[in-house]
Amino acid sequence: MGAYEVGVVRALFEGASPATGGVPLAPRIFTGTSVGAYNAAFLAQSAGGGAGGARRLEEIWRQRVANTPTSCGNGVYRLRADPLRWLEPGCLAHPVDNLLATAGDAVFWARYGLVRGLNFLTADEPLRVRFAELFDFGAVFSEAPLLELIVDTLDLGRLAASPAELWVAATNWHLGDVRVFGKEQMLAGVGLAAVQASTAIPGIFPPVPIDGQPYVDGGLVMNTPIKPAIDAGADVLHVVYVDPRVADIPAPDLPNTADAFYRIYVIAIADHFHQDVGQAQLVNEDRELAARLGRAAGGGPGLRRIQRVLEHQRRGEPYRPLIIHQYRPRLPLGGLEGLLDFRERHLDGLIAQGYADALEHDCADSQCVLPPDLAAEAGLPS
């Protein structure tokens, strides 16, 4: 689904979207979570290269991430001990690599069976619990291709030399809270593990240990890292989603568990985003209110809001007017199964859809967040 982001980004960097007024976008602050963490990291290290960085990212998705006729699987995951690999032309062209992967899978399953079997025989738990612990669906997936992709295409040296800021979010799997890793933390020792952690989908990829704590997909808690961008000084934000509005998700003819979980996931994400957008709207409203009424003292919610704005000004941290452009797919990108679909044709379609949606960007339709004066000019409620 990150391929959709690539299409939007290319349109923005080329100046083809009305959101930038026909001017190529040259951001200096990048934030991302889940697959967006990888895209953000690549663009951050390529900052200053203009649209070239976006085109190189697109090439990686088309040639390295996609499962093409000449590749041996995709660039994100590999199914362990999958016999169908021997039928793929790209795998047949590299028989030694395929044999080594198969041998590695055999070692993995032997170790897996030993550990799980001993746990079943010795654990002091009810029998049904031990049966449930015998199998982990995520064991079928190897994250080796994703690790190779991150190491081969992300460069801490280039990131250090880049003028851009980078922030990626990951979820602490034990505590359930979010941690945002900044560029300085990554360069100081965390390294590319921050990106790997943010892309670690629970149940498919294992948690990534950082500072003694396990971290997984940042999208669980912060699917749209708006706050880190604002805290870093951004006042015009371009937020790209890989999920449609809940109302745009078609209901299946027959209810099923996969559809139910996907809808729950999108609803949870929408709730988090509405809270973030609500805070941004309050900032714009508070600035407008303070500008109209000036200094004031006393009680009441309106006056307390003014006092809050003035307090920020006294601390040398005045609120900035915020503009948030939103890009959201008009159609579902494949639901839960879309997360694992890296067929070349599918990714090409997602990139094209992202590019087309950016070309047709309309603030009234996408519900941009604008300061009251700009919202009035655009015909939006302020």
mmCIF file of C-alpha atoms in Angstrom:
data_model
loop_
_atom_site.group_PDB
_atom_site.id
_atom_site.type_symbol
_atom_site.label_atom_id
_atom_site.label_comp_id
_atom_site.label_asym_id
_atom_site.label_seq_id
_atom_site.Cartn_x
_atom_site.Cartn_y
_atom_site.Cartn_z
ATOM 1 C CA MET A 1 0.000 0.000 0.000
ATOM 2 C CA GLY A 2 3.002 2.285 0.356
ATOM 3 C CA ALA A 3 3.061 2.376 -3.445
ATOM 4 C CA TYR A 4 0.048 4.707 -3.266
ATOM 5 C CA GLU A 5 2.182 7.147 -1.274
ATOM 6 C CA VAL A 6 4.842 6.997 -3.984
ATOM 7 C CA GLY A 7 2.338 8.143 -6.615
ATOM 8 C CA VAL A 8 1.186 11.077 -4.492
ATOM 9 C CA VAL A 9 4.752 12.094 -3.662
ATOM 10 C CA ARG A 10 5.841 12.090 -7.311
ATOM 11 C CA ALA A 11 2.954 14.381 -8.255
ATOM 12 C CA LEU A 12 3.817 16.786 -5.425
ATOM 13 C CA PHE A 13 7.548 16.800 -6.164
ATOM 14 C CA GLU A 14 6.875 17.428 -9.855
ATOM 15 C CA GLY A 15 4.572 20.353 -9.077
ATOM 16 C CA ALA A 16 1.702 18.603 -10.834
ATOM 17 C CA SER A 17 -0.769 18.855 -7.941
ATOM 18 C CA PRO A 18 -2.954 21.926 -7.344
ATOM 19 C CA ALA A 19 -2.068 21.575 -3.646
ATOM 20 C CA THR A 20 1.318 23.181 -4.368
ATOM 21 C CA GLY A 21 0.036 25.757 -6.835
ATOM 22 C CA GLY A 22 1.995 24.155 -9.657
ATOM 23 C CA VAL A 23 5.291 24.614 -7.799
ATOM 24 C CA PRO A 24 7.425 21.505 -7.159
ATOM 25 C CA LEU A 25 7.351 20.595 -3.482
ATOM 26 C CA ALA A 26 10.734 20.629 -1.719
ATOM 27 C CA PRO A 27 10.065 19.551 1.871
ATOM 28 C CA ARG A 28 12.677 19.569 4.603
ATOM 29 C CA ILE A 29 10.696 17.646 7.227
ATOM 30 C CA PHE A 30 9.699 14.029 6.666
ATOM 31 C CA THR A 31 7.677 11.881 9.033
ATOM 32 C CA GLY A 32 6.401 8.377 8.509
ATOM 33 C CA THR A 33 5.018 5.301 10.163
ATOM 34 C CA SER A 34 4.711 1.690 9.011
ATOM 35 C CA VAL A 35 5.600 1.477 5.309
ATOM 36 C CA GLY A 36 5.562 5.290 5.288
ATOM 37 C CA ALA A 37 8.627 5.192 7.556
ATOM 38 C CA TYR A 38 10.627 3.557 4.772
ATOM 39 C CA ASN A 39 9.361 6.017 2.152
ATOM 40 C CA ALA A 40 10.048 8.986 4.439
ATOM 41 C CA ALA A 41 13.576 7.783 5.236
ATOM 42 C CA PHE A 42 14.440 7.354 1.563
ATOM 43 C CA LEU A 43 13.075 10.791 0.655
ATOM 44 C CA ALA A 44 14.830 12.410 3.629
ATOM 45 C CA GLN A 45 18.222 11.070 2.558
ATOM 46 C CA SER A 46 17.465 12.247 -0.989
ATOM 47 C CA ALA A 47 16.363 15.760 0.005
ATOM 48 C CA GLY A 48 17.745 18.387 -2.329
ATOM 49 C CA GLY A 49 17.457 16.140 -5.339
ATOM 50 C CA GLY A 50 14.038 17.474 -6.299
ATOM 51 C CA ALA A 51 11.731 15.185 -8.209
ATOM 52 C CA GLY A 52 14.672 12.853 -8.822
ATOM 53 C CA GLY A 53 14.335 11.461 -5.308
ATOM 54 C CA ALA A 54 10.681 10.626 -5.882
ATOM 55 C CA ARG A 55 11.472 8.980 -9.212
ATOM 56 C CA ARG A 56 14.229 6.874 -7.648
ATOM 57 C CA LEU A 57 11.829 5.776 -4.912
ATOM 58 C CA GLU A 58 9.307 4.797 -7.575
ATOM 59 C CA GLU A 59 11.977 2.775 -9.380
ATOM 60 C CA ILE A 60 12.724 0.889 -6.171
ATOM 61 C CA TRP A 61 9.065 0.023 -5.731
ATOM 62 C CA ARG A 62 8.679 -1.104 -9.329
ATOM 63 C CA GLN A 63 11.968 -2.982 -9.665
ATOM 64 C CA ARG A 64 12.940 -4.061 -6.154
ATOM 65 C CA VAL A 65 9.752 -4.281 -4.073
ATOM 66 C CA ALA A 66 7.422 -5.643 -6.755
ATOM 67 C CA ASN A 67 7.235 -9.320 -7.604
ATOM 68 C CA THR A 68 8.248 -9.152 -11.266
ATOM 69 C CA PRO A 69 8.735 -11.952 -13.835
ATOM 70 C CA THR A 70 12.502 -11.663 -13.366
ATOM 71 C CA SER A 71 12.552 -11.481 -9.557
ATOM 72 C CA CYS A 72 12.464 -14.317 -7.039
ATOM 73 C CA GLY A 73 9.484 -13.186 -4.981
ATOM 74 C CA ASN A 74 8.939 -9.679 -3.691
ATOM 75 C CA GLY A 75 11.202 -7.329 -1.776
ATOM 76 C CA VAL A 76 9.302 -7.377 1.519
ATOM 77 C CA TYR A 77 8.692 -10.947 2.677
ATOM 78 C CA ARG A 78 9.276 -14.553 1.697
ATOM 79 C CA LEU A 79 7.091 -17.522 2.571
ATOM 80 C CA ARG A 80 9.233 -20.112 4.306
ATOM 81 C CA ALA A 81 9.500 -23.500 2.567
ATOM 82 C CA ASP A 82 7.195 -22.397 -0.240
ATOM 83 C CA PRO A 83 7.415 -25.069 -2.997
ATOM 84 C CA LEU A 84 5.911 -22.684 -5.552
ATOM 85 C CA ARG A 85 9.144 -20.685 -5.510
ATOM 86 C CA TRP A 86 10.686 -23.378 -7.684
ATOM 87 C CA LEU A 87 8.161 -22.564 -10.395
ATOM 88 C CA GLU A 88 9.041 -18.868 -10.611
ATOM 89 C CA PRO A 89 11.419 -17.974 -13.476
ATOM 90 C CA GLY A 90 13.287 -15.481 -11.312
ATOM 91 C CA CYS A 91 13.976 -18.136 -8.673
ATOM 92 C CA LEU A 92 14.995 -20.731 -11.257
ATOM 93 C CA ALA A 93 17.556 -18.239 -12.565
ATOM 94 C CA HIS A 94 19.252 -18.261 -9.136
ATOM 95 C CA PRO A 95 19.140 -21.925 -8.023
ATOM 96 C CA VAL A 96 21.967 -21.594 -5.476
ATOM 97 C CA ASP A 97 20.255 -18.724 -3.649
ATOM 98 C CA ASN A 98 17.013 -20.685 -3.679
ATOM 99 C CA LEU A 99 18.710 -23.782 -2.266
ATOM 100 C CA LEU A 100 20.346 -21.745 0.494
ATOM 101 C CA ALA A 101 16.996 -20.170 1.393
ATOM 102 C CA THR A 102 15.345 -23.597 1.479
ATOM 103 C CA ALA A 103 18.109 -24.966 3.697
ATOM 104 C CA GLY A 104 17.746 -22.001 6.016
ATOM 105 C CA ASP A 105 14.015 -22.623 6.211
ATOM 106 C CA ALA A 106 14.637 -26.233 7.203
ATOM 107 C CA VAL A 107 16.909 -25.102 10.046
ATOM 108 C CA PHE A 108 14.328 -22.533 11.134
ATOM 109 C CA TRP A 109 11.480 -25.054 11.243
ATOM 110 C CA ALA A 110 13.607 -27.569 13.153
ATOM 111 C CA ARG A 111 14.449 -24.972 15.802
ATOM 112 C CA TYR A 112 10.853 -23.724 15.829
ATOM 113 C CA GLY A 113 9.482 -27.241 16.344
ATOM 114 C CA LEU A 114 11.934 -27.943 19.164
ATOM 115 C CA VAL A 115 11.119 -24.748 21.074
ATOM 116 C CA ARG A 116 7.357 -25.038 20.627
ATOM 117 C CA GLY A 117 7.348 -28.741 21.363
ATOM 118 C CA LEU A 118 9.278 -28.332 24.611
ATOM 119 C CA ASN A 119 6.934 -25.534 25.628
ATOM 120 C CA PHE A 120 3.922 -27.779 24.959
ATOM 121 C CA LEU A 121 5.356 -30.567 27.094
ATOM 122 C CA THR A 122 6.702 -28.502 29.990
ATOM 123 C CA ALA A 123 4.623 -25.316 30.272
ATOM 124 C CA ASP A 124 2.432 -25.021 33.349
ATOM 125 C CA GLU A 125 -0.639 -23.845 31.403
ATOM 126 C CA PRO A 126 -4.004 -25.307 30.415
ATOM 127 C CA LEU A 127 -3.896 -27.792 27.543
ATOM 128 C CA ARG A 128 -5.871 -25.554 25.149
ATOM 129 C CA VAL A 129 -3.454 -22.687 25.772
ATOM 130 C CA ARG A 130 -0.471 -24.907 24.986
ATOM 131 C CA PHE A 131 -2.179 -26.081 21.814
ATOM 132 C CA ALA A 132 -2.734 -22.446 20.780
ATOM 133 C CA GLU A 133 0.956 -21.685 21.394
ATOM 134 C CA LEU A 134 2.090 -24.490 19.115
ATOM 135 C CA PHE A 135 1.710 -22.372 16.010
ATOM 136 C CA ASP A 136 2.491 -18.785 15.164
ATOM 137 C CA PHE A 137 1.138 -17.571 11.819
ATOM 138 C CA GLY A 138 4.005 -15.109 11.565
ATOM 139 C CA ALA A 139 6.498 -17.982 11.474
ATOM 140 C CA VAL A 140 5.472 -18.614 7.859
ATOM 141 C CA PHE A 141 6.890 -15.223 6.865
ATOM 142 C CA SER A 142 10.571 -14.388 6.604
ATOM 143 C CA GLU A 143 11.426 -10.702 6.897
ATOM 144 C CA ALA A 144 14.819 -11.223 5.224
ATOM 145 C CA PRO A 145 13.824 -9.461 1.954
ATOM 146 C CA LEU A 146 12.664 -6.379 3.888
ATOM 147 C CA LEU A 147 15.896 -6.252 5.891
ATOM 148 C CA GLU A 148 17.917 -6.496 2.677
ATOM 149 C CA LEU A 149 15.807 -3.749 1.094
ATOM 150 C CA ILE A 150 16.363 -1.411 4.049
ATOM 151 C CA VAL A 151 20.120 -2.062 4.218
ATOM 152 C CA ASP A 152 20.622 -1.806 0.446
ATOM 153 C CA THR A 153 18.591 1.360 -0.179
ATOM 154 C CA LEU A 154 18.858 3.415 3.014
ATOM 155 C CA ASP A 155 22.187 5.023 3.861
ATOM 156 C CA LEU A 156 22.880 6.638 7.234
ATOM 157 C CA GLY A 157 25.784 8.547 5.699
ATOM 158 C CA ARG A 158 23.520 10.164 3.110
ATOM 159 C CA LEU A 159 20.930 10.829 5.807
ATOM 160 C CA ALA A 160 23.547 12.555 7.961
ATOM 161 C CA ALA A 161 24.602 14.762 5.038
ATOM 162 C CA SER A 162 21.020 15.635 4.134
ATOM 163 C CA PRO A 163 19.546 18.933 5.377
ATOM 164 C CA ALA A 164 16.185 17.242 5.935
ATOM 165 C CA GLU A 165 14.728 16.198 9.269
ATOM 166 C CA LEU A 166 13.320 12.710 9.701
ATOM 167 C CA TRP A 167 10.946 11.283 12.298
ATOM 168 C CA VAL A 168 9.560 7.745 12.277
ATOM 169 C CA ALA A 169 7.077 6.238 14.746
ATOM 170 C CA ALA A 170 7.101 2.758 16.267
ATOM 171 C CA THR A 171 4.914 1.115 18.899
ATOM 172 C CA ASN A 172 6.335 -0.361 22.094
ATOM 173 C CA TRP A 173 4.925 -3.902 21.968
ATOM 174 C CA HIS A 174 5.098 -4.325 25.747
ATOM 175 C CA LEU A 175 3.831 -0.934 26.887
ATOM 176 C CA GLY A 176 1.510 -0.113 23.992
ATOM 177 C CA ASP A 177 2.722 3.470 23.617
ATOM 178 C CA VAL A 178 4.352 5.198 20.686
ATOM 179 C CA ARG A 179 7.981 6.258 20.403
ATOM 180 C CA VAL A 180 9.088 8.681 17.733
ATOM 181 C CA PHE A 181 12.672 8.208 16.587
ATOM 182 C CA GLY A 182 14.367 11.290 15.212
ATOM 183 C CA LYS A 183 17.225 11.534 12.754
ATOM 184 C CA GLU A 184 19.712 12.326 15.532
ATOM 185 C CA GLN A 185 18.723 9.202 17.474
ATOM 186 C CA MET A 186 19.100 7.071 14.379
ATOM 187 C CA LEU A 187 22.551 8.484 13.665
ATOM 188 C CA ALA A 188 23.595 8.180 17.314
ATOM 189 C CA GLY A 189 23.086 4.440 17.558
ATOM 190 C CA VAL A 190 19.524 3.336 16.888
ATOM 191 C CA GLY A 191 20.301 3.173 13.201
ATOM 192 C CA LEU A 192 17.978 1.668 10.637
ATOM 193 C CA ALA A 193 16.357 -0.487 13.329
ATOM 194 C CA ALA A 194 13.901 2.391 13.803
ATOM 195 C CA VAL A 195 12.644 1.968 10.231
ATOM 196 C CA GLN A 196 12.591 -1.805 10.557
ATOM 197 C CA ALA A 197 10.565 -1.538 13.781
ATOM 198 C CA SER A 198 8.061 0.875 12.288
ATOM 199 C CA THR A 199 7.422 -1.536 9.400
ATOM 200 C CA ALA A 200 7.136 -4.658 11.596
ATOM 201 C CA ILE A 201 3.479 -5.660 11.147
ATOM 202 C CA PRO A 202 2.420 -7.591 14.270
ATOM 203 C CA GLY A 203 1.563 -11.205 13.559
ATOM 204 C CA ILE A 204 3.640 -11.199 10.371
ATOM 205 C CA PHE A 205 7.040 -9.786 11.332
ATOM 206 C CA PRO A 206 8.655 -10.188 14.769
ATOM 207 C CA PRO A 207 9.143 -7.196 17.084
ATOM 208 C CA VAL A 208 12.442 -5.343 16.702
ATOM 209 C CA PRO A 209 14.466 -4.824 19.910
ATOM 210 C CA ILE A 210 15.636 -1.260 20.537
ATOM 211 C CA ASP A 211 17.175 -0.245 23.866
ATOM 212 C CA GLY A 212 15.962 -3.486 25.403
ATOM 213 C CA GLN A 213 12.332 -2.990 24.367
ATOM 214 C CA PRO A 214 10.404 -4.676 21.514
ATOM 215 C CA TYR A 215 8.933 -2.356 18.889
ATOM 216 C CA VAL A 216 6.425 -2.985 16.106
ATOM 217 C CA ASP A 217 4.409 -1.104 13.481
ATOM 218 C CA GLY A 218 3.986 2.544 14.476
ATOM 219 C CA GLY A 219 0.612 2.636 12.738
ATOM 220 C CA LEU A 220 -0.987 0.879 15.703
ATOM 221 C CA VAL A 221 -0.813 4.086 17.728
ATOM 222 C CA MET A 222 0.239 6.854 15.316
ATOM 223 C CA ASN A 223 -0.807 6.107 11.770
ATOM 224 C CA THR A 224 -0.407 9.726 10.686
ATOM 225 C CA PRO A 225 2.583 11.334 12.470
ATOM 226 C CA ILE A 226 1.291 14.895 12.273
ATOM 227 C CA LYS A 227 2.430 16.082 15.699
ATOM 228 C CA PRO A 228 6.139 15.284 15.173
ATOM 229 C CA ALA A 229 6.050 17.327 11.951
ATOM 230 C CA ILE A 230 4.394 20.293 13.675
ATOM 231 C CA ASP A 231 6.790 20.085 16.613
ATOM 232 C CA ALA A 232 9.671 20.134 14.118
ATOM 233 C CA GLY A 233 8.402 23.444 12.701
ATOM 234 C CA ALA A 234 6.175 22.414 9.802
ATOM 235 C CA ASP A 235 3.221 24.687 9.101
ATOM 236 C CA VAL A 236 2.134 23.237 5.731
ATOM 237 C CA LEU A 237 1.658 19.482 5.871
ATOM 238 C CA HIS A 238 0.881 16.970 3.150
ATOM 239 C CA VAL A 239 -0.563 13.848 4.768
ATOM 240 C CA VAL A 240 -0.902 10.704 2.667
ATOM 241 C CA TYR A 241 -3.122 7.825 3.764
ATOM 242 C CA VAL A 242 -3.252 4.270 2.524
ATOM 243 C CA ASP A 243 -6.781 3.694 3.814
ATOM 244 C CA PRO A 244 -10.033 5.107 2.425
ATOM 245 C CA ARG A 245 -12.739 6.724 4.486
ATOM 246 C CA VAL A 246 -14.664 4.169 6.496
ATOM 247 C CA ALA A 247 -17.867 4.999 4.613
ATOM 248 C CA ASP A 248 -16.109 4.236 1.290
ATOM 249 C CA ILE A 249 -15.227 0.652 2.251
ATOM 250 C CA PRO A 250 -17.739 -1.605 0.496
ATOM 251 C CA ALA A 251 -19.554 -4.098 2.686
ATOM 252 C CA PRO A 252 -19.044 -7.739 1.630
ATOM 253 C CA ASP A 253 -21.987 -9.767 0.394
ATOM 254 C CA LEU A 254 -21.251 -12.251 3.161
ATOM 255 C CA PRO A 255 -19.763 -11.079 6.486
ATOM 256 C CA ASN A 256 -16.292 -12.480 7.120
ATOM 257 C CA THR A 257 -13.602 -12.169 9.764
ATOM 258 C CA ALA A 258 -10.976 -10.576 7.497
ATOM 259 C CA ASP A 259 -13.351 -7.800 6.460
ATOM 260 C CA ALA A 260 -14.390 -7.217 10.069
ATOM 261 C CA PHE A 261 -10.784 -6.858 11.264
ATOM 262 C CA TYR A 262 -9.953 -4.532 8.381
ATOM 263 C CA ARG A 263 -12.920 -2.288 9.168
ATOM 264 C CA ILE A 264 -11.964 -2.229 12.860
ATOM 265 C CA TYR A 265 -8.420 -1.252 11.882
ATOM 266 C CA VAL A 266 -9.570 1.603 9.637
ATOM 267 C CA ILE A 267 -12.039 2.884 12.246
ATOM 268 C CA ALA A 268 -9.280 2.980 14.881
ATOM 269 C CA ILE A 269 -6.950 4.834 12.510
ATOM 270 C CA ALA A 270 -9.673 7.319 11.606
ATOM 271 C CA ASP A 271 -10.283 8.052 15.286
ATOM 272 C CA HIS A 272 -6.588 8.785 15.907
ATOM 273 C CA PHE A 273 -6.437 11.054 12.882
ATOM 274 C CA HIS A 274 -9.594 12.955 13.815
ATOM 275 C CA GLN A 275 -8.005 13.731 17.173
ATOM 276 C CA ASP A 276 -4.822 15.014 15.517
ATOM 277 C CA VAL A 277 -6.735 17.099 12.990
ATOM 278 C CA GLY A 278 -8.986 18.425 15.743
ATOM 279 C CA GLN A 279 -5.931 19.694 17.616
ATOM 280 C CA ALA A 280 -4.644 21.409 14.474
ATOM 281 C CA GLN A 281 -8.008 23.054 13.907
ATOM 282 C CA LEU A 282 -8.035 24.285 17.511
ATOM 283 C CA VAL A 283 -4.623 25.882 16.987
ATOM 284 C CA ASN A 284 -5.939 27.835 14.006
ATOM 285 C CA GLU A 285 -9.096 28.804 15.885
ATOM 286 C CA ASP A 286 -7.136 29.883 18.969
ATOM 287 C CA ARG A 287 -4.902 32.131 16.891
ATOM 288 C CA GLU A 288 -7.905 33.688 15.197
ATOM 289 C CA LEU A 289 -9.676 34.236 18.505
ATOM 290 C CA ALA A 290 -6.636 35.841 20.097
ATOM 291 C CA ALA A 291 -6.126 38.106 17.103
ATOM 292 C CA ARG A 292 -9.720 39.332 17.308
ATOM 293 C CA LEU A 293 -9.966 39.912 21.048
ATOM 294 C CA GLY A 294 -6.401 40.686 21.992
ATOM 295 C CA ARG A 295 -5.225 40.369 25.572
ATOM 296 C CA ALA A 296 -7.864 39.337 28.031
ATOM 297 C CA ALA A 297 -8.113 38.092 31.583
ATOM 298 C CA GLY A 298 -10.779 36.316 33.530
ATOM 299 C CA GLY A 299 -12.620 33.033 33.310
ATOM 300 C CA GLY A 300 -14.642 31.232 30.766
ATOM 301 C CA PRO A 301 -13.485 28.719 28.168
ATOM 302 C CA GLY A 302 -13.017 31.316 25.450
ATOM 303 C CA LEU A 303 -10.808 33.511 27.611
ATOM 304 C CA ARG A 304 -8.831 30.556 28.856
ATOM 305 C CA ARG A 305 -8.085 29.650 25.254
ATOM 306 C CA ILE A 306 -6.811 33.176 24.614
ATOM 307 C CA GLN A 307 -4.649 33.015 27.713
ATOM 308 C CA ARG A 308 -3.192 29.739 26.480
ATOM 309 C CA VAL A 309 -2.225 31.355 23.166
ATOM 310 C CA LEU A 310 -0.720 34.362 24.932
ATOM 311 C CA GLU A 311 1.252 32.121 27.267
ATOM 312 C CA HIS A 312 2.807 30.417 24.242
ATOM 313 C CA GLN A 313 3.685 33.838 22.854
ATOM 314 C CA ARG A 314 5.322 34.907 26.137
ATOM 315 C CA ARG A 315 7.453 31.742 26.052
ATOM 316 C CA GLY A 316 8.567 32.585 22.533
ATOM 317 C CA GLU A 317 6.537 29.695 21.120
ATOM 318 C CA PRO A 318 3.660 31.389 19.280
ATOM 319 C CA TYR A 319 1.170 29.194 17.486
ATOM 320 C CA ARG A 320 1.732 29.051 13.746
ATOM 321 C CA PRO A 321 -1.146 28.938 11.281
ATOM 322 C CA LEU A 322 -1.433 25.356 10.067
ATOM 323 C CA ILE A 323 -2.388 24.025 6.647
ATOM 324 C CA ILE A 324 -2.950 20.297 6.231
ATOM 325 C CA HIS A 325 -3.571 18.789 2.809
ATOM 326 C CA GLN A 326 -4.955 15.267 2.897
ATOM 327 C CA TYR A 327 -4.591 12.617 0.211
ATOM 328 C CA ARG A 328 -6.759 9.588 0.633
ATOM 329 C CA PRO A 329 -7.498 6.797 -1.869
ATOM 330 C CA ARG A 330 -10.941 7.042 -3.367
ATOM 331 C CA LEU A 331 -11.141 3.270 -3.510
ATOM 332 C CA PRO A 332 -9.964 0.602 -1.045
ATOM 333 C CA LEU A 333 -6.420 -0.551 -1.750
ATOM 334 C CA GLY A 334 -7.133 -4.210 -1.143
ATOM 335 C CA GLY A 335 -8.020 -4.582 2.532
ATOM 336 C CA LEU A 336 -5.931 -6.861 4.716
ATOM 337 C CA GLU A 337 -4.849 -8.981 1.779
ATOM 338 C CA GLY A 338 -3.585 -5.828 0.064
ATOM 339 C CA LEU A 339 -0.890 -5.545 2.751
ATOM 340 C CA LEU A 340 0.739 -8.675 1.330
ATOM 341 C CA ASP A 341 0.035 -8.138 -2.373
ATOM 342 C CA PHE A 342 3.228 -7.069 -4.137
ATOM 343 C CA ARG A 343 2.401 -8.205 -7.644
ATOM 344 C CA GLU A 344 3.897 -5.875 -10.223
ATOM 345 C CA ARG A 345 0.528 -5.071 -11.782
ATOM 346 C CA HIS A 346 -1.013 -4.311 -8.390
ATOM 347 C CA LEU A 347 1.761 -1.906 -7.361
ATOM 348 C CA ASP A 348 1.675 -0.169 -10.743
ATOM 349 C CA GLY A 349 -2.042 0.429 -10.216
ATOM 350 C CA LEU A 350 -1.498 1.857 -6.717
ATOM 351 C CA ILE A 351 1.196 4.257 -7.921
ATOM 352 C CA ALA A 352 -1.051 5.425 -10.749
ATOM 353 C CA GLN A 353 -3.985 5.870 -8.371
ATOM 354 C CA GLY A 354 -1.892 7.953 -5.960
ATOM 355 C CA TYR A 355 -0.627 10.154 -8.768
ATOM 356 C CA ALA A 356 -4.140 10.663 -10.159
ATOM 357 C CA ASP A 357 -5.598 11.489 -6.730
ATOM 358 C CA ALA A 358 -2.889 14.110 -6.170
ATOM 359 C CA LEU A 359 -3.627 15.670 -9.565
ATOM 360 C CA GLU A 360 -7.302 15.949 -8.627
ATOM 361 C CA HIS A 361 -6.674 17.209 -5.098
ATOM 362 C CA ASP A 362 -9.460 19.488 -3.918
ATOM 363 C CA CYS A 363 -9.543 20.987 -0.426
ATOM 364 C CA ALA A 364 -13.322 20.969 -0.219
ATOM 365 C CA ASP A 365 -13.462 17.288 -1.074
ATOM 366 C CA SER A 366 -10.468 16.167 0.989
ATOM 367 C CA GLN A 367 -11.353 18.365 3.984
ATOM 368 C CA CYS A 368 -8.133 20.339 4.243
ATOM 369 C CA VAL A 369 -7.301 22.020 7.525
ATOM 370 C CA LEU A 370 -6.886 25.743 6.854
ATOM 371 C CA PRO A 371 -6.703 28.933 8.925
ATOM 372 C CA PRO A 372 -10.129 30.643 9.073
ATOM 373 C CA ASP A 373 -9.293 33.309 6.470
ATOM 374 C CA LEU A 374 -8.036 30.760 3.923
ATOM 375 C CA ALA A 375 -10.899 28.425 4.708
ATOM 376 C CA ALA A 376 -13.350 31.225 3.903
ATOM 377 C CA GLU A 377 -11.614 31.883 0.576
ATOM 378 C CA ALA A 378 -11.817 28.187 -0.290
ATOM 379 C CA GLY A 379 -15.493 28.057 0.636
ATOM 380 C CA LEU A 380 -14.853 25.743 3.597
ATOM 381 C CA PRO A 381 -16.491 26.083 7.025
ATOM 382 C CA SER A 382 -14.174 27.895 9.436
#
